[in-house]
JSON list of C-alpha atoms and ligand atoms in Angstrom, two decimals:
[
{"chain": "A", "resi": 1, "resn": "PHE", "atom": "CA", "xyz": [147.99, -0.33, 173.86]},
{"chain": "A", "resi": 2, "resn": "TYR", "atom": "CA", "xyz": [144.79, 1.63, 174.41]},
{"chain": "A", "resi": 3, "resn": "ALA", "atom": "CA", "xyz": [145.22, 5.51, 175.34]},
{"chain": "A", "resi": 4, "resn": "THR", "atom": "CA", "xyz": [142.35, 6.60, 176.81]},
{"chain": "A", "resi": 5, "resn": "THR", "atom": "CA", "xyz": [140.35, 9.43, 175.09]},
{"chain": "A", "resi": 6, "resn": "SER", "atom": "CA", "xyz": [141.14, 11.91, 177.65]},
{"chain": "A", "resi": 7, "resn": "ALA", "atom": "CA", "xyz": [145.14, 11.19, 176.53]},
{"chain": "A", "resi": 8, "resn": "ILE", "atom": "CA", "xyz": [144.27, 12.31, 173.34]},
{"chain": "A", "resi": 9, "resn": "PRO", "atom": "CA", "xyz": [144.35, 16.64, 173.32]},
{"chain": "A", "resi": 10, "resn": "GLY", "atom": "CA", "xyz": [141.05, 18.15, 172.58]},
{"chain": "A", "resi": 11, "resn": "VAL", "atom": "CA", "xyz": [139.67, 14.94, 172.00]},
{"chain": "A", "resi": 12, "resn": "GLY", "atom": "CA", "xyz": [137.70, 15.36, 175.57]},
{"chain": "A", "resi": 13, "resn": "GLU", "atom": "CA", "xyz": [135.50, 17.40, 174.63]},
{"chain": "A", "resi": 14, "resn": "ARG", "atom": "CA", "xyz": [132.70, 16.91, 176.06]},
{"chain": "A", "resi": 15, "resn": "THR", "atom": "CA", "xyz": [129.15, 18.38, 175.13]},
{"chain": "A", "resi": 16, "resn": "LEU", "atom": "CA", "xyz": [124.99, 18.11, 175.99]},
{"chain": "A", "resi": 17, "resn": "ILE", "atom": "CA", "xyz": [122.72, 16.50, 173.34]},
{"chain": "A", "resi": 18, "resn": "ALA", "atom": "CA", "xyz": [119.10, 16.31, 174.21]},
{"chain": "A", "resi": 19, "resn": "VAL", "atom": "CA", "xyz": [115.98, 14.61, 173.11]},
{"chain": "A", "resi": 20, "resn": "LYS", "atom": "CA", "xyz": [112.90, 17.38, 173.63]},
{"chain": "A", "resi": 21, "resn": "PRO", "atom": "CA", "xyz": [109.78, 15.49, 174.44]},
{"chain": "A", "resi": 22, "resn": "ASP", "atom": "CA", "xyz": [108.71, 15.63, 170.60]},
{"chain": "A", "resi": 23, "resn": "GLY", "atom": "CA", "xyz": [111.64, 14.05, 170.03]},
{"chain": "A", "resi": 24, "resn": "VAL", "atom": "CA", "xyz": [111.03, 11.10, 172.73]},
{"chain": "A", "resi": 25, "resn": "GLN", "atom": "CA", "xyz": [107.59, 10.96, 171.86]},
{"chain": "A", "resi": 26, "resn": "ARG", "atom": "CA", "xyz": [107.89, 10.40, 167.54]},
{"chain": "A", "resi": 27, "resn": "ARG", "atom": "CA", "xyz": [109.77, 7.81, 168.24]},
{"chain": "A", "resi": 28, "resn": "LEU", "atom": "CA", "xyz": [112.88, 9.37, 167.45]},
{"chain": "A", "resi": 29, "resn": "VAL", "atom": "CA", "xyz": [115.53, 8.65, 169.61]},
{"chain": "A", "resi": 30, "resn": "GLY", "atom": "CA", "xyz": [117.36, 5.58, 168.34]},
{"chain": "A", "resi": 31, "resn": "GLN", "atom": "CA", "xyz": [117.94, 7.59, 165.51]},
{"chain": "A", "resi": 32, "resn": "ILE", "atom": "CA", "xyz": [119.43, 10.08, 166.72]},
{"chain": "A", "resi": 33, "resn": "VAL", "atom": "CA", "xyz": [122.02, 8.09, 168.82]},
{"chain": "A", "resi": 34, "resn": "GLN", "atom": "CA", "xyz": [122.74, 6.38, 165.84]},
{"chain": "A", "resi": 35, "resn": "ARG", "atom": "CA", "xyz": [123.99, 9.34, 163.92]},
{"chain": "A", "resi": 36, "resn": "PHE", "atom": "CA", "xyz": [125.96, 10.78, 167.12]},
{"chain": "A", "resi": 37, "resn": "GLU", "atom": "CA", "xyz": [127.25, 6.30, 167.30]},
{"chain": "A", "resi": 38, "resn": "GLN", "atom": "CA", "xyz": [128.07, 6.50, 163.53]},
{"chain": "A", "resi": 39, "resn": "ARG", "atom": "CA", "xyz": [129.87, 9.74, 163.54]},
{"chain": "A", "resi": 40, "resn": "GLY", "atom": "CA", "xyz": [132.12, 7.81, 165.95]},
{"chain": "A", "resi": 41, "resn": "PHE", "atom": "CA", "xyz": [131.59, 10.62, 168.83]},
{"chain": "A", "resi": 42, "resn": "LYS", "atom": "CA", "xyz": [131.70, 8.59, 172.17]},
{"chain": "A", "resi": 43, "resn": "LEU", "atom": "CA", "xyz": [128.89, 8.46, 174.72]},
{"chain": "A", "resi": 44, "resn": "VAL", "atom": "CA", "xyz": [129.69, 9.19, 178.48]},
{"chain": "A", "resi": 45, "resn": "GLY", "atom": "CA", "xyz": [126.86, 9.19, 179.94]},
{"chain": "A", "resi": 46, "resn": "LEU", "atom": "CA", "xyz": [122.61, 8.87, 178.75]},
{"chain": "A", "resi": 47, "resn": "LYS", "atom": "CA", "xyz": [119.35, 8.95, 180.64]},
{"chain": "A", "resi": 48, "resn": "MET", "atom": "CA", "xyz": [115.81, 9.26, 180.27]},
{"chain": "A", "resi": 49, "resn": "VAL", "atom": "CA", "xyz": [114.16, 12.02, 183.21]},
{"chain": "A", "resi": 50, "resn": "LYS", "atom": "CA", "xyz": [110.62, 13.75, 182.68]},
{"chain": "A", "resi": 51, "resn": "ALA", "atom": "CA", "xyz": [113.15, 17.67, 183.54]},
{"chain": "A", "resi": 52, "resn": "PRO", "atom": "CA", "xyz": [112.20, 19.35, 186.80]},
{"chain": "A", "resi": 53, "resn": "GLU", "atom": "CA", "xyz": [110.95, 22.97, 185.76]},
{"chain": "A", "resi": 54, "resn": "GLU", "atom": "CA", "xyz": [113.48, 23.88, 187.60]},
{"chain": "A", "resi": 55, "resn": "LEU", "atom": "CA", "xyz": [116.96, 21.93, 185.62]},
{"chain": "A", "resi": 56, "resn": "LEU", "atom": "CA", "xyz": [114.79, 24.25, 182.48]},
{"chain": "A", "resi": 57, "resn": "SER", "atom": "CA", "xyz": [114.98, 28.00, 184.16]},
{"chain": "A", "resi": 58, "resn": "GLN", "atom": "CA", "xyz": [119.24, 27.38, 184.61]},
{"chain": "A", "resi": 59, "resn": "HIS", "atom": "CA", "xyz": [119.12, 25.69, 181.26]},
{"chain": "A", "resi": 60, "resn": "TYR", "atom": "CA", "xyz": [117.69, 28.54, 179.98]},
{"chain": "A", "resi": 61, "resn": "HIS", "atom": "CA", "xyz": [118.68, 30.85, 181.91]},
{"chain": "A", "resi": 62, "resn": "ASP", "atom": "CA", "xyz": [119.73, 33.38, 178.65]},
{"chain": "A", "resi": 63, "resn": "LEU", "atom": "CA", "xyz": [116.90, 33.51, 177.40]},
{"chain": "A", "resi": 64, "resn": "ARG", "atom": "CA", "xyz": [114.50, 34.41, 180.15]},
{"chain": "A", "resi": 65, "resn": "LYS", "atom": "CA", "xyz": [113.66, 37.35, 178.95]},
{"chain": "A", "resi": 66, "resn": "LYS", "atom": "CA", "xyz": [112.24, 36.80, 175.45]},
{"chain": "A", "resi": 67, "resn": "PRO", "atom": "CA", "xyz": [108.24, 36.07, 175.08]},
{"chain": "A", "resi": 68, "resn": "PHE", "atom": "CA", "xyz": [109.21, 32.15, 173.95]},
{"chain": "A", "resi": 69, "resn": "TYR", "atom": "CA", "xyz": [110.32, 31.81, 177.14]},
{"chain": "A", "resi": 70, "resn": "PRO", "atom": "CA", "xyz": [106.94, 30.59, 179.03]},
{"chain": "A", "resi": 71, "resn": "ASN", "atom": "CA", "xyz": [105.68, 28.95, 176.50]},
{"chain": "A", "resi": 72, "resn": "LEU", "atom": "CA", "xyz": [109.51, 26.46, 175.83]},
{"chain": "A", "resi": 73, "resn": "LEU", "atom": "CA", "xyz": [109.99, 25.59, 179.57]},
{"chain": "A", "resi": 74, "resn": "ARG", "atom": "CA", "xyz": [105.62, 24.33, 179.27]},
{"chain": "A", "resi": 75, "resn": "TYR", "atom": "CA", "xyz": [106.47, 22.44, 175.78]},
{"chain": "A", "resi": 76, "resn": "MET", "atom": "CA", "xyz": [109.78, 20.43, 177.97]},
{"chain": "A", "resi": 77, "resn": "HIS", "atom": "CA", "xyz": [108.16, 19.83, 180.95]},
{"chain": "A", "resi": 78, "resn": "SER", "atom": "CA", "xyz": [105.62, 18.35, 179.16]},
{"chain": "A", "resi": 79, "resn": "GLY", "atom": "CA", "xyz": [106.79, 14.64, 178.55]},
{"chain": "A", "resi": 80, "resn": "PRO", "atom": "CA", "xyz": [110.55, 12.82, 178.86]},
{"chain": "A", "resi": 81, "resn": "VAL", "atom": "CA", "xyz": [113.77, 14.72, 177.92]},
{"chain": "A", "resi": 82, "resn": "VAL", "atom": "CA", "xyz": [116.38, 11.79, 176.75]},
{"chain": "A", "resi": 83, "resn": "ALA", "atom": "CA", "xyz": [119.66, 13.76, 178.09]},
{"chain": "A", "resi": 84, "resn": "MET", "atom": "CA", "xyz": [123.02, 12.38, 176.16]},
{"chain": "A", "resi": 85, "resn": "VAL", "atom": "CA", "xyz": [127.02, 13.46, 176.80]},
{"chain": "A", "resi": 86, "resn": "TRP", "atom": "CA", "xyz": [128.92, 12.12, 173.61]},
{"chain": "A", "resi": 87, "resn": "GLU", "atom": "CA", "xyz": [132.53, 13.13, 173.53]},
{"chain": "A", "resi": 88, "resn": "GLY", "atom": "CA", "xyz": [135.03, 13.61, 170.54]},
{"chain": "A", "resi": 89, "resn": "HIS", "atom": "CA", "xyz": [137.19, 16.11, 168.82]},
{"chain": "A", "resi": 90, "resn": "ASN", "atom": "CA", "xyz": [135.65, 18.96, 168.61]},
{"chain": "A", "resi": 91, "resn": "VAL", "atom": "CA", "xyz": [132.43, 17.80, 169.18]},
{"chain": "A", "resi": 92, "resn": "VAL", "atom": "CA", "xyz": [130.47, 21.02, 170.34]},
{"chain": "A", "resi": 93, "resn": "ARG", "atom": "CA", "xyz": [130.90, 22.49, 166.57]},
{"chain": "A", "resi": 94, "resn": "THR", "atom": "CA", "xyz": [130.08, 18.87, 165.01]},
{"chain": "A", "resi": 95, "resn": "SER", "atom": "CA", "xyz": [127.33, 18.52, 166.86]},
{"chain": "A", "resi": 96, "resn": "ARG", "atom": "CA", "xyz": [125.39, 21.95, 166.39]},
{"chain": "A", "resi": 97, "resn": "LEU", "atom": "CA", "xyz": [126.18, 21.13, 162.76]},
{"chain": "A", "resi": 98, "resn": "MET", "atom": "CA", "xyz": [124.72, 17.86, 162.50]},
{"chain": "A", "resi": 99, "resn": "VAL", "atom": "CA", "xyz": [121.99, 19.12, 164.36]},
{"chain": "A", "resi": 100, "resn": "GLY", "atom": "CA", "xyz": [121.08, 22.16, 162.24]},
{"chain": "A", "resi": 101, "resn": "ASP", "atom": "CA", "xyz": [120.10, 25.91, 162.70]},
{"chain": "A", "resi": 102, "resn": "THR", "atom": "CA", "xyz": [117.13, 26.32, 165.40]},
{"chain": "A", "resi": 103, "resn": "ASN", "atom": "CA", "xyz": [114.88, 27.28, 163.59]},
{"chain": "A", "resi": 104, "resn": "PRO", "atom": "CA", "xyz": [114.08, 24.63, 161.25]},
{"chain": "A", "resi": 105, "resn": "ALA", "atom": "CA", "xyz": [113.40, 26.66, 157.55]},
{"chain": "A", "resi": 106, "resn": "GLU", "atom": "CA", "xyz": [116.98, 26.96, 157.48]},
{"chain": "A", "resi": 107, "resn": "ALA", "atom": "CA", "xyz": [118.16, 23.41, 159.15]},
{"chain": "A", "resi": 108, "resn": "HIS", "atom": "CA", "xyz": [119.80, 22.09, 156.20]},
{"chain": "A", "resi": 109, "resn": "PRO", "atom": "CA", "xyz": [118.41, 18.51, 154.90]},
{"chain": "A", "resi": 110, "resn": "GLY", "atom": "CA", "xyz": [120.69, 15.74, 156.17]},
{"chain": "A", "resi": 111, "resn": "THR", "atom": "CA", "xyz": [120.45, 18.18, 159.90]},
{"chain": "A", "resi": 112, "resn": "VAL", "atom": "CA", "xyz": [118.43, 16.43, 162.61]},
{"chain": "A", "resi": 113, "resn": "ARG", "atom": "CA", "xyz": [116.54, 19.18, 162.33]},
{"chain": "A", "resi": 114, "resn": "GLY", "atom": "CA", "xyz": [116.16, 19.37, 158.88]},
{"chain": "A", "resi": 115, "resn": "ASP", "atom": "CA", "xyz": [115.07, 16.31, 158.14]},
{"chain": "A", "resi": 116, "resn": "PHE", "atom": "CA", "xyz": [112.34, 15.93, 161.21]},
{"chain": "A", "resi": 117, "resn": "SER", "atom": "CA", "xyz": [111.22, 18.70, 162.17]},
{"chain": "A", "resi": 118, "resn": "ILE", "atom": "CA", "xyz": [109.72, 21.57, 160.53]},
{"chain": "A", "resi": 119, "resn": "HIS", "atom": "CA", "xyz": [109.03, 24.68, 163.28]},
{"chain": "A", "resi": 120, "resn": "ILE", "atom": "CA", "xyz": [110.78, 26.06, 165.65]},
{"chain": "A", "resi": 121, "resn": "SER", "atom": "CA", "xyz": [109.08, 25.64, 169.11]},
{"chain": "A", "resi": 122, "resn": "ARG", "atom": "CA", "xyz": [109.15, 22.25, 167.74]},
{"chain": "A", "resi": 123, "resn": "ASN", "atom": "CA", "xyz": [112.31, 21.23, 167.60]},
{"chain": "A", "resi": 124, "resn": "VAL", "atom": "CA", "xyz": [113.67, 17.70, 168.23]},
{"chain": "A", "resi": 125, "resn": "ILE", "atom": "CA", "xyz": [116.50, 18.23, 169.22]},
{"chain": "A", "resi": 126, "resn": "HIS", "atom": "CA", "xyz": [119.18, 20.14, 171.68]},
{"chain": "A", "resi": 127, "resn": "ALA", "atom": "CA", "xyz": [122.92, 20.56, 171.30]},
{"chain": "A", "resi": 128, "resn": "SER", "atom": "CA", "xyz": [124.69, 22.93, 173.91]},
{"chain": "A", "resi": 129, "resn": "ASP", "atom": "CA", "xyz": [126.44, 25.63, 171.95]},
{"chain": "A", "resi": 130, "resn": "SER", "atom": "CA", "xyz": [130.01, 26.66, 173.33]},
{"chain": "A", "resi": 131, "resn": "VAL", "atom": "CA", "xyz": [132.64, 24.31, 175.07]},
{"chain": "A", "resi": 132, "resn": "GLU", "atom": "CA", "xyz": [131.91, 26.84, 178.12]},
{"chain": "A", "resi": 133, "resn": "GLY", "atom": "CA", "xyz": [128.48, 26.08, 177.48]},
{"chain": "A", "resi": 134, "resn": "ALA", "atom": "CA", "xyz": [128.58, 22.52, 177.33]},
{"chain": "A", "resi": 135, "resn": "GLN", "atom": "CA", "xyz": [130.22, 22.41, 180.42]},
{"chain": "A", "resi": 136, "resn": "ARG", "atom": "CA", "xyz": [127.49, 23.90, 183.09]},
{"chain": "A", "resi": 137, "resn": "GLU", "atom": "CA", "xyz": [124.68, 21.68, 181.24]},
{"chain": "A", "resi": 138, "resn": "ILE", "atom": "CA", "xyz": [126.64, 18.64, 181.72]},
{"chain": "A", "resi": 139, "resn": "GLN", "atom": "CA", "xyz": [126.74, 20.06, 185.11]},
{"chain": "A", "resi": 140, "resn": "LEU", "atom": "CA", "xyz": [123.34, 21.04, 185.63]},
{"chain": "A", "resi": 141, "resn": "TRP", "atom": "CA", "xyz": [122.43, 17.79, 184.37]},
{"chain": "A", "resi": 142, "resn": "PHE", "atom": "CA", "xyz": [124.37, 15.37, 185.69]},
{"chain": "A", "resi": 143, "resn": "ASN", "atom": "CA", "xyz": [126.17, 14.58, 188.41]},
{"chain": "A", "resi": 144, "resn": "CYS", "atom": "CA", "xyz": [130.02, 13.26, 188.27]},
{"chain": "A", "resi": 145, "resn": "THR", "atom": "CA", "xyz": [129.05, 9.12, 189.04]},
{"chain": "A", "resi": 146, "resn": "GLU", "atom": "CA", "xyz": [126.72, 8.71, 185.85]},
{"chain": "A", "resi": 147, "resn": "LEU", "atom": "CA", "xyz": [129.61, 9.85, 183.18]},
{"chain": "A", "resi": 148, "resn": "LEU", "atom": "CA", "xyz": [132.27, 6.77, 182.63]},
{"chain": "A", "resi": 149, "resn": "ASP", "atom": "CA", "xyz": [135.14, 7.77, 180.84]},
{"chain": "A", "resi": 150, "resn": "TRP", "atom": "CA", "xyz": [134.97, 4.48, 179.63]},
{"chain": "A", "resi": 151, "resn": "VAL", "atom": "CA", "xyz": [137.98, 3.59, 176.68]},
{"chain": "A", "resi": 152, "resn": "CYS", "atom": "CA", "xyz": [136.88, 3.01, 173.20]},
{"chain": "A", "resi": 153, "resn": "CYS", "atom": "CA", "xyz": [138.89, 0.05, 172.19]},
{"chain": "A", "resi": 154, "resn": "ASP", "atom": "CA", "xyz": [138.32, 0.67, 168.59]},
{"chain": "A", "resi": 155, "resn": "HIS", "atom": "CA", "xyz": [140.36, 4.89, 168.58]},
{"chain": "A", "resi": 156, "resn": "SER", "atom": "CA", "xyz": [142.65, 4.35, 165.91]},
{"chain": "A", "resi": 157, "resn": "ASN", "atom": "CA", "xyz": [140.52, 3.77, 162.97]},
{"chain": "A", "resi": 158, "resn": "THR", "atom": "CA", "xyz": [138.78, 6.78, 163.88]},
{"chain": "A", "resi": 159, "resn": "TYR", "atom": "CA", "xyz": [142.14, 9.61, 165.28]},
{"chain": "A", "resi": 160, "resn": "GLN", "atom": "CA", "xyz": [145.77, 9.14, 165.12]},
{"chain": "A", "resi": 161, "resn": "LEU", "atom": "CA", "xyz": [147.23, 8.00, 168.41]},
{"chain": "B", "resi": 1, "resn": "GDP", "atom": "P1", "xyz": [118.99, 26.10, 169.88]},
{"chain": "B", "resi": 1, "resn": "GDP", "atom": "O1", "xyz": [120.31, 26.71, 170.96]},
{"chain": "B", "resi": 1, "resn": "GDP", "atom": "O2", "xyz": [119.65, 26.72, 168.69]},
{"chain": "B", "resi": 1, "resn": "GDP", "atom": "O3", "xyz": [118.31, 25.16, 170.37]},
{"chain": "B", "resi": 1, "resn": "GDP", "atom": "O4", "xyz": [118.81, 27.69, 170.21]},
{"chain": "B", "resi": 1, "resn": "GDP", "atom": "P2", "xyz": [118.96, 28.98, 171.49]},
{"chain": "B", "resi": 1, "resn": "GDP", "atom": "O5", "xyz": [119.40, 28.59, 172.58]},
{"chain": "B", "resi": 1, "resn": "GDP", "atom": "O6", "xyz": [118.69, 30.23, 170.56]},
{"chain": "B", "resi": 1, "resn": "GDP", "atom": "O7", "xyz": [116.60, 28.62, 171.59]},
{"chain": "B", "resi": 1, "resn": "GDP", "atom": "C1", "xyz": [116.42, 27.47, 172.60]},
{"chain": "B", "resi": 1, "resn": "GDP", "atom": "C2", "xyz": [115.47, 26.99, 172.19]},
{"chain": "B", "resi": 1, "resn": "GDP", "atom": "O8", "xyz": [114.10, 27.71, 172.02]},
{"chain": "B", "resi": 1, "resn": "GDP", "atom": "C3", "xyz": [115.03, 26.63, 170.44]},
{"chain": "B", "resi": 1, "resn": "GDP", "atom": "O9", "xyz": [115.37, 25.45, 170.75]},
{"chain": "B", "resi": 1, "resn": "GDP", "atom": "C4", "xyz": [113.88, 27.17, 170.58]},
{"chain": "B", "resi": 1, "resn": "GDP", "atom": "O10", "xyz": [113.10, 25.45, 170.98]},
{"chain": "B", "resi": 1, "resn": "GDP", "atom": "C5", "xyz": [112.76, 27.95, 171.48]},
{"chain": "B", "resi": 1, "resn": "GDP", "atom": "N1", "xyz": [112.99, 29.03, 170.18]},
{"chain": "B", "resi": 1, "resn": "GDP", "atom": "C6", "xyz": [114.82, 29.45, 169.84]},
{"chain": "B", "resi": 1, "resn": "GDP", "atom": "N2", "xyz": [114.16, 30.86, 169.42]},
{"chain": "B", "resi": 1, "resn": "GDP", "atom": "C7", "xyz": [112.99, 30.42, 169.41]},
{"chain": "B", "resi": 1, "resn": "GDP", "atom": "C8", "xyz": [111.53, 31.49, 168.39]},
{"chain": "B", "resi": 1, "resn": "GDP", "atom": "O11", "xyz": [112.01, 32.82, 168.64]},
{"chain": "B", "resi": 1, "resn": "GDP", "atom": "N3", "xyz": [110.08, 31.71, 169.19]},
{"chain": "B", "resi": 1, "resn": "GDP", "atom": "C9", "xyz": [109.92, 29.92, 169.21]},
{"chain": "B", "resi": 1, "resn": "GDP", "atom": "N4", "xyz": [108.32, 29.71, 169.64]},
{"chain": "B", "resi": 1, "resn": "GDP", "atom": "N5", "xyz": [110.18, 29.18, 169.96]},
{"chain": "B", "resi": 1, "resn": "GDP", "atom": "C10", "xyz": [112.34, 29.33, 170.10]},
{"chain": "B", "resi": 2, "resn": "MG", "atom": "MG1", "xyz": [121.40, 27.00, 172.80]}
]
């Protein structure tokens, strides 16, 4: 029988990953999706959107007082974003490690930001930074009919079921 991932403790954790407008413009979507797939995470939602300003202001609510906030919203609204929900054990923490430091100058080679970006204002990708934050962001970006709870048939190669 195939266990659904949600039956294994912790394996149903989800995070929001988004390829920002610079990443889409630079045709990095495929390489970024590939990194999460090859790590073993399960894609449960994906869409391309021109994010409404209302959505972006909620998404970056905590940063609204920062001096870079107006430019951040303008950048995120400047073109399409590819928003994704990835699922798996520890996916929030592991994806932050895969994405690298917020400032690309500090991001290690091998991370998305460390391989594909130079400046903090054009750092290619978003990843939720906590499990609670991920739940909040996923609800903002996706409605529940857009998230698929499908069975990954080779899960025994990724987890001890
Ligand atoms: P993240 O979770 O690693 O994306 O970092 P934050 O949540 O702290 O910030 C959100 C986004 O705002 C970052 O990914 C950057 O695009 C941008 N940002 C953060 N700090 C700065 C800054 O000091 N200067 C500029 N120009 N942009 C920043
Ligand atoms: Mg953040």
